[in-house]
């Protein structure tokens, strides 16, 4: 006889069918069609598209952007989580709400705000031009927009984790005479490393894939300010469907690698990042 | 930057409880600095820009029928998508936590795909799938159901990007939930349905609200994945972020910022309300 | 000591040598359908410039919707030259950012448009709906694909071409034209944001029965999808003049005025006109046009100045917020 907390075979079968169907329809099919379209003319056509100079440049630009934006957001995430999780102070809930804010801002607006500040018609544009500093329509603008859309990712993972861990261990370390830096390196970091990695992973995936915000500040100069997602659009608009989907499948592959790493992390270190999922 | 400075400035820092841990000033300082530079100052530009039109100008921009309709579609579509995701997300999370079946890990991993897949790629893939000559759109149009280039297409795209939020907030709560209460209720003679309704569901409601809120928040402003599949007809399938782009292309920065401001405020209020609801439920337990 | 002198001299020689054969970079900010055109034109001009001056020239291209490209230049995108879909967008750069003088269109021949184009119909093979002219677009059941005039330059030309047909046909007037244009847009199921988006919706997604398209886009679509589509020339259309201009403030800052001017003038040369014709833009050069006459059937082409009083006026009347296009979509009318 089945246990009282177990559902009947029929219920289980039906729910599993719904789950597999829903995931298949909404998630798996879109992923499959990307690879399917990329390989429409064989694998060599897809590889040729990736070897194209503009595609190579777009890949490099995306990597550079992520290499700047992700570490900065990770450092910010650690600082913010430390301040929020380890101390009690007034205005803490406002601070956490503000950290989450970029999450509910439309990507289009995320790009627009930097144009309003750094564009020629904006606050700092004319001054920047006089001093020959380029922000929007150049790498700094792309990095800023990317930072904005991925802003909360690391902090969101770390705040609940560090709150859960409490401050006993760190307090003990300090009482025993450890300096702040030693305490962080020996006590805090080992405790949060997997949660941190997890946050960085998500942050990185989003950073490499951002389209809307970056497209507002990029200027779309081929081989100069086109990131991979923008290059997909360029190729798509150039009637180069296979090439477009080839670059897109590279991004999809990145998504899959992220998912695999993430699953591994979850599976291997479930306890240490469990708190992340409890909020 | 450690205890001595904290003590020295303690009269001014009465707004926080004392702690022996170092680094408060440093970390909070950096947090505030970074938050200001990347988020707050640029967002202030958005807050200030519309008022170059004056109050009346802003009101007339955002009450224009076309703008109102687009806002309605963005918010309504996001709400419908969030509700669909709430229902199916609940089922999915339940299945993935409670049952074992082949390829479960694979299905579970796929849930995160919308986080990781670039929105433009998602948009192109979805419109290729759901167009009348696509793998899914073809059979459906045979049944007289059109998805791509209608408001339904908008909802499909928003369902896609919102799904992981519901599932991922529910899963850990379900996994943590002990079976004792269910077993006790069963011993007391409750039917399975009664147990689900009275024991399981109430425990899930706060997380369900949180997840649905996140899915909603993400969907309201979505542009990249929607634009390819929406059809973009004024008064029909035009979303608010597209109107912002259109205003920008007419060199109407203030008008664009006005719509952006309204969207920001509205989603903030809705998220706030849902957060209050969530803490009310959490407190009742 | 002698050695050092020699070294310095050699270094100086190297530096001056580098200065003689400079690396020059131009940025051409253009609209969507000109990608193939400028790829070819740029290659030809770079070769010519190298032969003439010895300088290695790199021409960077940025493509996008005409309006959003103009906005990017206004916001500081460092264009040396702009080659956009319509004069209004360059006017906006002159007005809002003062990057070039207001009379920019008088500086080059033919209204600063080295090539012209027009709006034609692309229909599915065999023309199943028998679409021959503008009037056929409003047959019951016909679906028309065209981009959003608010965001696409080509779409604005298409709108004006439809208007011109209805106003100029026997018994036509402005009121009839407005009613006709409204009727046409009732047959539009998708408004993409750009010309390329519409072409893809029509050709790849299989939506719609007729695409209102740039002439060159229609020819490209034929090439890309052989045997699937046909081009139909309506009885009349509009003379679309996509202008080019030097962005004075930017070239002076970059020190690229000379090469940028030469680049724009190159567009009028026999060689470039030939490339333009090969890319299905109507060349201004009579001889080149005659050589490609079979690609460019003669139809009645109205001009925006004659019929609509120029771009500034047309934009204000038809496409600005609250203009005729917005009224078309007002509910209940």
PDB file of C-alpha atoms in Angstrom, chain A residues 115 119-121 129 134 137 219-222 224 234 236-239 241, chain C residues 35 60-62 72 74-78 196 199-200 204-205 217 250 253:
ATOM      1  CA  UNK A 115      22.276  57.942 -22.691  1.00  0.00           C
ATOM      2  CA  UNK A 119      24.911  61.247 -24.207  1.00  0.00           C
ATOM      3  CA  UNK A 120      25.678  64.494 -26.049  1.00  0.00           C
ATOM      4  CA  UNK A 121      22.241  65.819 -25.108  1.00  0.00           C
ATOM      5  CA  UNK A 129      33.510  65.188 -25.579  1.00  0.00           C
ATOM      6  CA  UNK A 134      33.881  58.123 -24.802  1.00  0.00           C
ATOM      7  CA  UNK A 137      28.553  54.116 -28.104  1.00  0.00           C
ATOM      8  CA  UNK A 219      25.819  52.383 -31.693  1.00  0.00           C
ATOM      9  CA  UNK A 220      25.897  49.112 -33.657  1.00  0.00           C
ATOM     10  CA  UNK A 221      29.274  49.681 -35.284  1.00  0.00           C
ATOM     11  CA  UNK A 222      30.251  46.415 -36.909  1.00  0.00           C
ATOM     12  CA  UNK A 224      33.685  47.714 -32.934  1.00  0.00           C
ATOM     13  CA  UNK A 234      22.839  42.009 -37.446  1.00  0.00           C
ATOM     14  CA  UNK A 236      19.630  37.896 -38.968  1.00  0.00           C
ATOM     15  CA  UNK A 237      18.921  41.201 -40.682  1.00  0.00           C
ATOM     16  CA  UNK A 238      21.600  40.448 -43.277  1.00  0.00           C
ATOM     17  CA  UNK A 239      19.684  37.400 -44.526  1.00  0.00           C
ATOM     18  CA  UNK A 241      20.149  32.973 -41.083  1.00  0.00           C
TER      19      UNK A 241
ATOM     20  CA  UNK C  35      24.310  46.862 -45.838  1.00  0.00           C
ATOM     21  CA  UNK C  60      33.334  51.262 -40.258  1.00  0.00           C
ATOM     22  CA  UNK C  61      29.650  50.736 -40.845  1.00  0.00           C
ATOM     23  CA  UNK C  62      26.732  51.070 -38.471  1.00  0.00           C
ATOM     24  CA  UNK C  72      22.495  57.820 -31.932  1.00  0.00           C
ATOM     25  CA  UNK C  74      22.603  63.210 -31.953  1.00  0.00           C
ATOM     26  CA  UNK C  75      23.518  61.449 -28.713  1.00  0.00           C
ATOM     27  CA  UNK C  76      27.168  61.316 -29.681  1.00  0.00           C
ATOM     28  CA  UNK C  77      27.753  58.393 -32.027  1.00  0.00           C
ATOM     29  CA  UNK C  78      30.865  59.654 -33.852  1.00  0.00           C
ATOM     30  CA  UNK C 196      14.354  44.036 -42.867  1.00  0.00           C
ATOM     31  CA  UNK C 199      10.888  41.338 -45.331  1.00  0.00           C
ATOM     32  CA  UNK C 200      11.697  38.450 -42.994  1.00  0.00           C
ATOM     33  CA  UNK C 204      10.458  33.505 -43.885  1.00  0.00           C
ATOM     34  CA  UNK C 205       7.400  33.490 -41.654  1.00  0.00           C
ATOM     35  CA  UNK C 217      14.921  45.082 -50.859  1.00  0.00           C
ATOM     36  CA  UNK C 250      32.755  65.294 -36.219  1.00  0.00           C
ATOM     37  CA  UNK C 253      37.352  66.905 -34.684  1.00  0.00           C
TER      38      UNK C 253
END
